[in-house]
């Protein structure tokens, strides 16, 4: 998934944030003019949470978690599951585009 994120936006920055005793390495966070998405590993899934996912188009129907909130959306990926690369990269590009819009444009999107 990291490779697909970098392919979608070569200018994206990956950092580790929010280190804790039970997760000393922190959470991978991909940003471009703001957070695009975060990645977390759990026993049964890898979860990629898009910070502004509720405002993004998802024609590939990749979002399958955190669907009730007004802001975030997530993709839970189970072992052996294949994610459509083109749809995923389009989602990353849309998130970057939303982050790079000026504040007035963002306000128009919300209305």
mmCIF file of N, CA and C in Angstrom:
data_model
loop_
_atom_site.group_PDB
_atom_site.id
_atom_site.type_symbol
_atom_site.label_atom_id
_atom_site.label_comp_id
_atom_site.label_asym_id
_atom_site.label_seq_id
_atom_site.Cartn_x
_atom_site.Cartn_y
_atom_site.Cartn_z
ATOM 1 N N UNK A 1 0.832 -1.190 0.000
ATOM 2 C CA UNK A 1 0.000 0.000 0.000
ATOM 3 C C UNK A 1 0.878 1.256 0.000
ATOM 4 N N UNK A 2 2.010 1.168 0.713
ATOM 5 C CA UNK A 2 2.940 2.303 0.704
ATOM 6 C C UNK A 2 3.373 2.625 -0.728
ATOM 7 N N UNK A 3 3.682 1.601 -1.479
ATOM 8 C CA UNK A 3 4.134 1.787 -2.860
ATOM 9 C C UNK A 3 3.045 2.478 -3.681
ATOM 10 N N UNK A 4 1.798 2.048 -3.523
ATOM 11 C CA UNK A 4 0.699 2.665 -4.267
ATOM 12 C C UNK A 4 0.507 4.121 -3.871
ATOM 13 N N UNK A 5 0.661 4.420 -2.583
ATOM 14 C CA UNK A 5 0.518 5.806 -2.117
ATOM 15 C C UNK A 5 1.593 6.675 -2.760
ATOM 16 N N UNK A 6 2.832 6.199 -2.770
ATOM 17 C CA UNK A 6 3.931 6.968 -3.380
ATOM 18 C C UNK A 6 3.756 7.089 -4.893
ATOM 19 N N UNK A 7 3.238 6.042 -5.537
ATOM 20 C CA UNK A 7 2.977 6.122 -6.980
ATOM 21 C C UNK A 7 1.888 7.145 -7.278
ATOM 22 N N UNK A 8 0.898 7.209 -6.424
ATOM 23 C CA UNK A 8 -0.208 8.156 -6.624
ATOM 24 C C UNK A 8 0.252 9.595 -6.473
ATOM 25 N N UNK A 9 1.181 9.832 -5.544
ATOM 26 C CA UNK A 9 1.677 11.187 -5.301
ATOM 27 C C UNK A 9 3.140 11.119 -4.867
ATOM 28 N N UNK A 10 4.055 11.253 -5.817
ATOM 29 C CA UNK A 10 5.473 11.187 -5.468
ATOM 30 C C UNK A 10 5.919 12.256 -4.466
ATOM 31 N N UNK A 11 5.160 13.331 -4.317
ATOM 32 C CA UNK A 11 5.518 14.404 -3.381
ATOM 33 C C UNK A 11 4.992 14.150 -1.970
ATOM 34 N N UNK A 12 4.282 13.063 -1.767
ATOM 35 C CA UNK A 12 3.711 12.781 -0.450
ATOM 36 C C UNK A 12 4.831 12.511 0.553
ATOM 37 N N UNK A 13 4.605 12.867 1.799
ATOM 38 C CA UNK A 13 5.583 12.679 2.866
ATOM 39 C C UNK A 13 5.047 11.636 3.836
ATOM 40 N N UNK A 14 5.876 10.642 4.149
ATOM 41 C CA UNK A 14 5.498 9.644 5.156
ATOM 42 C C UNK A 14 6.284 9.919 6.431
ATOM 43 N N UNK A 15 5.561 9.991 7.530
ATOM 44 C CA UNK A 15 6.166 10.206 8.846
ATOM 45 C C UNK A 15 5.574 9.200 9.828
ATOM 46 N N UNK A 16 6.187 9.109 10.976
ATOM 47 C CA UNK A 16 5.650 8.314 12.088
ATOM 48 C C UNK A 16 5.233 9.288 13.179
ATOM 49 N N UNK A 17 4.005 9.156 13.642
ATOM 50 C CA UNK A 17 3.482 10.050 14.682
ATOM 51 C C UNK A 17 2.807 9.232 15.771
ATOM 52 N N UNK A 18 2.568 9.871 16.879
ATOM 53 C CA UNK A 18 1.775 9.343 17.977
ATOM 54 C C UNK A 18 2.352 8.053 18.568
ATOM 55 N N UNK A 19 3.663 8.043 18.800
ATOM 56 C CA UNK A 19 4.297 6.889 19.439
ATOM 57 C C UNK A 19 3.810 6.775 20.879
ATOM 58 N N UNK A 20 3.557 5.530 21.316
ATOM 59 C CA UNK A 20 3.115 5.250 22.679
ATOM 60 C C UNK A 20 3.881 4.033 23.185
ATOM 61 N N UNK A 21 3.722 3.727 24.451
ATOM 62 C CA UNK A 21 4.409 2.574 25.034
ATOM 63 C C UNK A 21 4.042 1.284 24.302
ATOM 64 N N UNK A 22 2.763 1.142 23.946
ATOM 65 C CA UNK A 22 2.339 -0.084 23.265
ATOM 66 C C UNK A 22 2.571 -0.037 21.757
ATOM 67 N N UNK A 23 3.003 1.119 21.240
ATOM 68 C CA UNK A 23 3.305 1.273 19.823
ATOM 69 C C UNK A 23 4.472 2.257 19.678
ATOM 70 N N UNK A 24 5.677 1.837 20.094
ATOM 71 C CA UNK A 24 6.808 2.778 20.122
ATOM 72 C C UNK A 24 7.222 3.296 18.751
ATOM 73 N N UNK A 25 6.889 2.589 17.695
ATOM 74 C CA UNK A 25 7.230 3.051 16.348
ATOM 75 C C UNK A 25 6.289 4.113 15.829
ATOM 76 N N UNK A 26 5.157 4.272 16.490
ATOM 77 C CA UNK A 26 4.171 5.251 16.059
ATOM 78 C C UNK A 26 3.333 4.762 14.889
ATOM 79 N N UNK A 27 2.522 5.648 14.392
ATOM 80 C CA UNK A 27 1.587 5.355 13.305
ATOM 81 C C UNK A 27 2.111 6.004 12.028
ATOM 82 N N UNK A 28 2.173 5.253 10.920
ATOM 83 C CA UNK A 28 2.564 5.900 9.670
ATOM 84 C C UNK A 28 1.480 6.882 9.224
ATOM 85 N N UNK A 29 1.923 8.073 8.844
ATOM 86 C CA UNK A 29 1.021 9.134 8.415
ATOM 87 C C UNK A 29 1.560 9.679 7.094
ATOM 88 N N UNK A 30 0.689 9.716 6.086
ATOM 89 C CA UNK A 30 1.066 10.266 4.791
ATOM 90 C C UNK A 30 0.409 11.630 4.646
ATOM 91 N N UNK A 31 1.232 12.634 4.304
ATOM 92 C CA UNK A 31 0.744 14.013 4.225
ATOM 93 C C UNK A 31 1.177 14.691 2.942
ATOM 94 N N UNK A 32 0.315 15.577 2.486
ATOM 95 C CA UNK A 32 0.616 16.512 1.398
ATOM 96 C C UNK A 32 -0.333 17.680 1.600
ATOM 97 N N UNK A 33 0.192 18.783 2.110
ATOM 98 C CA UNK A 33 -0.627 19.947 2.484
ATOM 99 C C UNK A 33 -1.691 19.559 3.501
ATOM 100 N N UNK A 34 -1.357 18.661 4.390
ATOM 101 C CA UNK A 34 -2.271 18.143 5.410
ATOM 102 C C UNK A 34 -2.282 16.628 5.346
ATOM 103 N N UNK A 35 -2.870 16.014 6.345
ATOM 104 C CA UNK A 35 -2.892 14.557 6.400
ATOM 105 C C UNK A 35 -3.776 13.998 5.286
ATOM 106 N N UNK A 36 -3.227 13.051 4.549
ATOM 107 C CA UNK A 36 -3.975 12.331 3.525
ATOM 108 C C UNK A 36 -4.575 11.085 4.166
ATOM 109 N N UNK A 37 -3.710 10.238 4.749
ATOM 110 C CA UNK A 37 -4.213 9.045 5.414
ATOM 111 C C UNK A 37 -3.211 8.539 6.438
ATOM 112 N N UNK A 38 -3.693 7.669 7.309
ATOM 113 C CA UNK A 38 -2.855 7.010 8.309
ATOM 114 C C UNK A 38 -2.989 5.511 8.113
ATOM 115 N N UNK A 39 -2.018 4.780 8.606
ATOM 116 C CA UNK A 39 -2.058 3.331 8.503
ATOM 117 C C UNK A 39 -1.870 2.687 9.862
ATOM 118 N N UNK A 40 -2.694 1.710 10.161
ATOM 119 C CA UNK A 40 -2.573 0.986 11.426
ATOM 120 C C UNK A 40 -2.730 -0.497 11.155
ATOM 121 N N UNK A 41 -2.000 -1.288 11.916
ATOM 122 C CA UNK A 41 -2.115 -2.736 11.781
ATOM 123 C C UNK A 41 -2.811 -3.303 13.006
ATOM 124 N N UNK A 42 -3.714 -4.199 12.762
ATOM 125 C CA UNK A 42 -4.432 -4.913 13.809
ATOM 126 C C UNK A 42 -4.277 -6.406 13.544
ATOM 127 N N UNK A 43 -4.784 -7.199 14.437
ATOM 128 C CA UNK A 43 -4.640 -8.643 14.303
ATOM 129 C C UNK A 43 -5.236 -9.157 12.985
ATOM 130 N N UNK A 44 -6.391 -8.652 12.605
ATOM 131 C CA UNK A 44 -7.096 -9.185 11.437
ATOM 132 C C UNK A 44 -7.054 -8.284 10.204
ATOM 133 N N UNK A 45 -6.678 -7.019 10.358
ATOM 134 C CA UNK A 45 -6.719 -6.089 9.218
ATOM 135 C C UNK A 45 -5.594 -5.070 9.273
ATOM 136 N N UNK A 46 -5.327 -4.491 8.126
ATOM 137 C CA UNK A 46 -4.566 -3.253 8.023
ATOM 138 C C UNK A 46 -5.606 -2.188 7.724
ATOM 139 N N UNK A 47 -5.598 -1.117 8.508
ATOM 140 C CA UNK A 47 -6.604 -0.053 8.354
ATOM 141 C C UNK A 47 -5.920 1.200 7.822
ATOM 142 N N UNK A 48 -6.404 1.681 6.694
ATOM 143 C CA UNK A 48 -5.950 2.950 6.138
ATOM 144 C C UNK A 48 -7.102 3.942 6.301
ATOM 145 N N UNK A 49 -6.865 4.955 7.129
ATOM 146 C CA UNK A 49 -7.902 5.935 7.431
ATOM 147 C C UNK A 49 -7.587 7.241 6.713
ATOM 148 N N UNK A 50 -8.528 7.699 5.899
ATOM 149 C CA UNK A 50 -8.381 8.950 5.168
ATOM 150 C C UNK A 50 -8.995 10.068 6.001
ATOM 151 N N UNK A 51 -8.177 11.064 6.315
ATOM 152 C CA UNK A 51 -8.573 12.130 7.238
ATOM 153 C C UNK A 51 -9.835 12.861 6.792
ATOM 154 N N UNK A 52 -10.009 13.070 5.500
ATOM 155 C CA UNK A 52 -11.180 13.784 4.963
ATOM 156 C C UNK A 52 -11.965 12.875 4.024
ATOM 157 N N UNK A 53 -11.982 11.597 4.345
ATOM 158 C CA UNK A 53 -12.587 10.598 3.475
ATOM 159 C C UNK A 53 -14.048 10.836 3.147
ATOM 160 N N UNK A 54 -14.814 11.402 4.082
ATOM 161 C CA UNK A 54 -16.243 11.629 3.840
ATOM 162 C C UNK A 54 -16.469 12.630 2.708
ATOM 163 N N UNK A 55 -15.468 13.461 2.418
ATOM 164 C CA UNK A 55 -15.600 14.465 1.361
ATOM 165 C C UNK A 55 -15.040 13.976 0.021
ATOM 166 N N UNK A 56 -14.581 12.728 -0.020
ATOM 167 C CA UNK A 56 -13.946 12.222 -1.236
ATOM 168 C C UNK A 56 -14.883 11.349 -2.053
ATOM 169 N N UNK A 57 -14.759 11.416 -3.374
ATOM 170 C CA UNK A 57 -15.507 10.474 -4.207
ATOM 171 C C UNK A 57 -14.900 9.076 -4.038
ATOM 172 N N UNK A 58 -15.723 8.057 -4.050
ATOM 173 C CA UNK A 58 -15.248 6.679 -3.887
ATOM 174 C C UNK A 58 -15.957 5.766 -4.886
ATOM 175 N N UNK A 59 -15.752 6.018 -6.189
ATOM 176 C CA UNK A 59 -16.463 5.212 -7.184
ATOM 177 C C UNK A 59 -16.100 3.734 -7.135
ATOM 178 N N UNK A 60 -14.901 3.404 -6.638
ATOM 179 C CA UNK A 60 -14.493 2.007 -6.526
ATOM 180 C C UNK A 60 -15.011 1.326 -5.276
ATOM 181 N N UNK A 61 -15.756 2.064 -4.450
ATOM 182 C CA UNK A 61 -16.340 1.525 -3.205
ATOM 183 C C UNK A 61 -15.271 0.880 -2.319
ATOM 184 N N UNK A 62 -14.135 1.579 -2.153
ATOM 185 C CA UNK A 62 -13.056 1.058 -1.312
ATOM 186 C C UNK A 62 -13.320 1.270 0.170
ATOM 187 N N UNK A 63 -13.972 2.377 0.527
ATOM 188 C CA UNK A 63 -14.238 2.632 1.939
ATOM 189 C C UNK A 63 -15.204 1.585 2.477
ATOM 190 N N UNK A 64 -14.769 0.894 3.528
ATOM 191 C CA UNK A 64 -15.603 -0.145 4.128
ATOM 192 C C UNK A 64 -15.607 -0.088 5.648
ATOM 193 N N UNK A 65 -15.073 0.994 6.222
ATOM 194 C CA UNK A 65 -15.018 1.134 7.682
ATOM 195 C C UNK A 65 -15.118 2.614 8.037
ATOM 196 N N UNK A 66 -15.514 2.885 9.278
ATOM 197 C CA UNK A 66 -15.673 4.259 9.757
ATOM 198 C C UNK A 66 -16.617 5.053 8.860
ATOM 199 N N UNK A 67 -17.691 4.411 8.443
ATOM 200 C CA UNK A 67 -18.613 5.038 7.498
ATOM 201 C C UNK A 67 -19.640 5.952 8.163
ATOM 202 N N UNK A 68 -19.754 5.894 9.476
ATOM 203 C CA UNK A 68 -20.772 6.668 10.175
ATOM 204 C C UNK A 68 -20.362 8.104 10.485
ATOM 205 N N UNK A 69 -19.070 8.391 10.462
ATOM 206 C CA UNK A 69 -18.597 9.719 10.827
ATOM 207 C C UNK A 69 -18.815 10.739 9.728
ATOM 208 N N UNK A 70 -18.646 11.997 10.091
ATOM 209 C CA UNK A 70 -18.833 13.086 9.135
ATOM 210 C C UNK A 70 -17.543 13.502 8.449
ATOM 211 N N UNK A 71 -16.414 12.965 8.894
ATOM 212 C CA UNK A 71 -15.138 13.423 8.355
ATOM 213 C C UNK A 71 -14.304 12.285 7.786
ATOM 214 N N UNK A 72 -13.961 11.323 8.612
ATOM 215 C CA UNK A 72 -13.045 10.259 8.192
ATOM 216 C C UNK A 72 -13.776 9.103 7.525
ATOM 217 N N UNK A 73 -13.002 8.367 6.723
ATOM 218 C CA UNK A 73 -13.442 7.093 6.160
ATOM 219 C C UNK A 73 -12.216 6.188 6.145
ATOM 220 N N UNK A 74 -12.428 4.889 6.239
ATOM 221 C CA UNK A 74 -11.305 3.966 6.290
ATOM 222 C C UNK A 74 -11.506 2.787 5.352
ATOM 223 N N UNK A 75 -10.389 2.163 5.044
ATOM 224 C CA UNK A 75 -10.377 0.931 4.265
ATOM 225 C C UNK A 75 -9.734 -0.130 5.147
ATOM 226 N N UNK A 76 -10.475 -1.160 5.474
ATOM 227 C CA UNK A 76 -9.928 -2.301 6.199
ATOM 228 C C UNK A 76 -9.515 -3.343 5.165
ATOM 229 N N UNK A 77 -8.246 -3.709 5.197
ATOM 230 C CA UNK A 77 -7.721 -4.683 4.245
ATOM 231 C C UNK A 77 -7.369 -5.955 5.007
ATOM 232 N N UNK A 78 -8.031 -7.033 4.662
ATOM 233 C CA UNK A 78 -7.786 -8.320 5.303
ATOM 234 C C UNK A 78 -6.673 -9.065 4.574
ATOM 235 N N UNK A 79 -6.026 -9.976 5.279
ATOM 236 C CA UNK A 79 -4.953 -10.770 4.684
ATOM 237 C C UNK A 79 -5.456 -11.458 3.416
ATOM 238 N N UNK A 80 -4.623 -11.467 2.413
ATOM 239 C CA UNK A 80 -4.936 -12.081 1.113
ATOM 240 C C UNK A 80 -5.898 -11.247 0.265
ATOM 241 N N UNK A 81 -6.444 -10.165 0.809
ATOM 242 C CA UNK A 81 -7.368 -9.326 0.048
ATOM 243 C C UNK A 81 -6.593 -8.465 -0.945
ATOM 244 N N UNK A 82 -7.130 -8.304 -2.118
ATOM 245 C CA UNK A 82 -6.500 -7.488 -3.150
ATOM 246 C C UNK A 82 -7.303 -6.198 -3.289
ATOM 247 N N UNK A 83 -6.608 -5.079 -3.240
ATOM 248 C CA UNK A 83 -7.236 -3.772 -3.411
ATOM 249 C C UNK A 83 -6.964 -3.312 -4.839
ATOM 250 N N UNK A 84 -7.989 -2.806 -5.501
ATOM 251 C CA UNK A 84 -7.832 -2.305 -6.863
ATOM 252 C C UNK A 84 -6.868 -1.124 -6.845
ATOM 253 N N UNK A 85 -5.698 -1.304 -7.463
ATOM 254 C CA UNK A 85 -4.640 -0.294 -7.422
ATOM 255 C C UNK A 85 -5.071 1.027 -8.053
ATOM 256 N N UNK A 86 -5.732 0.962 -9.191
ATOM 257 C CA UNK A 86 -6.148 2.197 -9.872
ATOM 258 C C UNK A 86 -7.150 2.974 -9.032
ATOM 259 N N UNK A 87 -8.122 2.285 -8.452
ATOM 260 C CA UNK A 87 -9.110 2.959 -7.601
ATOM 261 C C UNK A 87 -8.453 3.552 -6.357
ATOM 262 N N UNK A 88 -7.512 2.816 -5.772
ATOM 263 C CA UNK A 88 -6.844 3.304 -4.565
ATOM 264 C C UNK A 88 -6.010 4.542 -4.878
ATOM 265 N N UNK A 89 -5.260 4.514 -5.966
ATOM 266 C CA UNK A 89 -4.446 5.672 -6.325
ATOM 267 C C UNK A 89 -5.330 6.878 -6.651
ATOM 268 N N UNK A 90 -6.472 6.648 -7.268
ATOM 269 C CA UNK A 90 -7.404 7.749 -7.539
ATOM 270 C C UNK A 90 -7.898 8.364 -6.233
ATOM 271 N N UNK A 91 -8.138 7.529 -5.234
ATOM 272 C CA UNK A 91 -8.584 8.011 -3.926
ATOM 273 C C UNK A 91 -7.490 8.852 -3.262
ATOM 274 N N UNK A 92 -6.254 8.401 -3.323
ATOM 275 C CA UNK A 92 -5.135 9.162 -2.763
ATOM 276 C C UNK A 92 -5.006 10.500 -3.490
ATOM 277 N N UNK A 93 -5.089 10.483 -4.798
ATOM 278 C CA UNK A 93 -4.990 11.732 -5.570
ATOM 279 C C UNK A 93 -6.121 12.698 -5.229
ATOM 280 N N UNK A 94 -7.305 12.173 -5.031
ATOM 281 C CA UNK A 94 -8.445 13.028 -4.658
ATOM 282 C C UNK A 94 -8.219 13.643 -3.279
ATOM 283 N N UNK A 95 -7.656 12.868 -2.355
ATOM 284 C CA UNK A 95 -7.375 13.390 -1.011
ATOM 285 C C UNK A 95 -6.322 14.489 -1.071
ATOM 286 N N UNK A 96 -5.299 14.298 -1.879
ATOM 287 C CA UNK A 96 -4.272 15.325 -2.039
ATOM 288 C C UNK A 96 -4.881 16.574 -2.667
ATOM 289 N N UNK A 97 -5.696 16.391 -3.680
ATOM 290 C CA UNK A 97 -6.332 17.537 -4.344
ATOM 291 C C UNK A 97 -7.189 18.327 -3.360
ATOM 292 N N UNK A 98 -7.928 17.624 -2.512
ATOM 293 C CA UNK A 98 -8.749 18.305 -1.510
ATOM 294 C C UNK A 98 -7.873 19.091 -0.544
ATOM 295 N N UNK A 99 -6.754 18.514 -0.136
ATOM 296 C CA UNK A 99 -5.842 19.213 0.783
ATOM 297 C C UNK A 99 -5.222 20.447 0.148
ATOM 298 N N UNK A 100 -4.990 20.410 -1.146
ATOM 299 C CA UNK A 100 -4.289 21.521 -1.791
ATOM 300 C C UNK A 100 -5.205 22.636 -2.269
ATOM 301 N N UNK A 101 -6.515 22.435 -2.166
ATOM 302 C CA UNK A 101 -7.448 23.508 -2.526
ATOM 303 C C UNK A 101 -7.292 24.680 -1.576
ATOM 304 N N UNK A 102 -7.550 25.876 -2.057
ATOM 305 C CA UNK A 102 -7.562 27.036 -1.178
ATOM 306 C C UNK A 102 -8.764 26.972 -0.256
ATOM 307 N N UNK A 103 -8.721 27.706 0.844
ATOM 308 C CA UNK A 103 -9.802 27.667 1.832
ATOM 309 C C UNK A 103 -11.156 28.064 1.231
ATOM 310 N N UNK A 104 -11.178 29.038 0.318
ATOM 311 C CA UNK A 104 -12.447 29.445 -0.287
ATOM 312 C C UNK A 104 -13.022 28.313 -1.129
ATOM 313 N N UNK A 105 -12.161 27.597 -1.838
ATOM 314 C CA UNK A 105 -12.636 26.467 -2.642
ATOM 315 C C UNK A 105 -13.172 25.367 -1.756
ATOM 316 N N UNK A 106 -12.497 25.125 -0.623
ATOM 317 C CA UNK A 106 -12.966 24.102 0.310
ATOM 318 C C UNK A 106 -14.350 24.467 0.844
ATOM 319 N N UNK A 107 -14.548 25.739 1.153
ATOM 320 C CA UNK A 107 -15.838 26.183 1.667
ATOM 321 C C UNK A 107 -16.938 25.946 0.623
ATOM 322 N N UNK A 108 -16.623 26.174 -0.657
ATOM 323 C CA UNK A 108 -17.607 25.941 -1.707
ATOM 324 C C UNK A 108 -17.937 24.456 -1.834
ATOM 325 N N UNK A 109 -16.948 23.577 -1.622
ATOM 326 C CA UNK A 109 -17.183 22.142 -1.693
ATOM 327 C C UNK A 109 -18.160 21.683 -0.626
ATOM 328 N N UNK A 110 -18.046 22.279 0.563
ATOM 329 C CA UNK A 110 -18.887 21.861 1.677
ATOM 330 C C UNK A 110 -20.329 22.268 1.466
ATOM 331 N N UNK A 111 -20.557 23.394 0.809
ATOM 332 C CA UNK A 111 -21.925 23.887 0.621
ATOM 333 C C UNK A 111 -22.700 23.065 -0.347
#
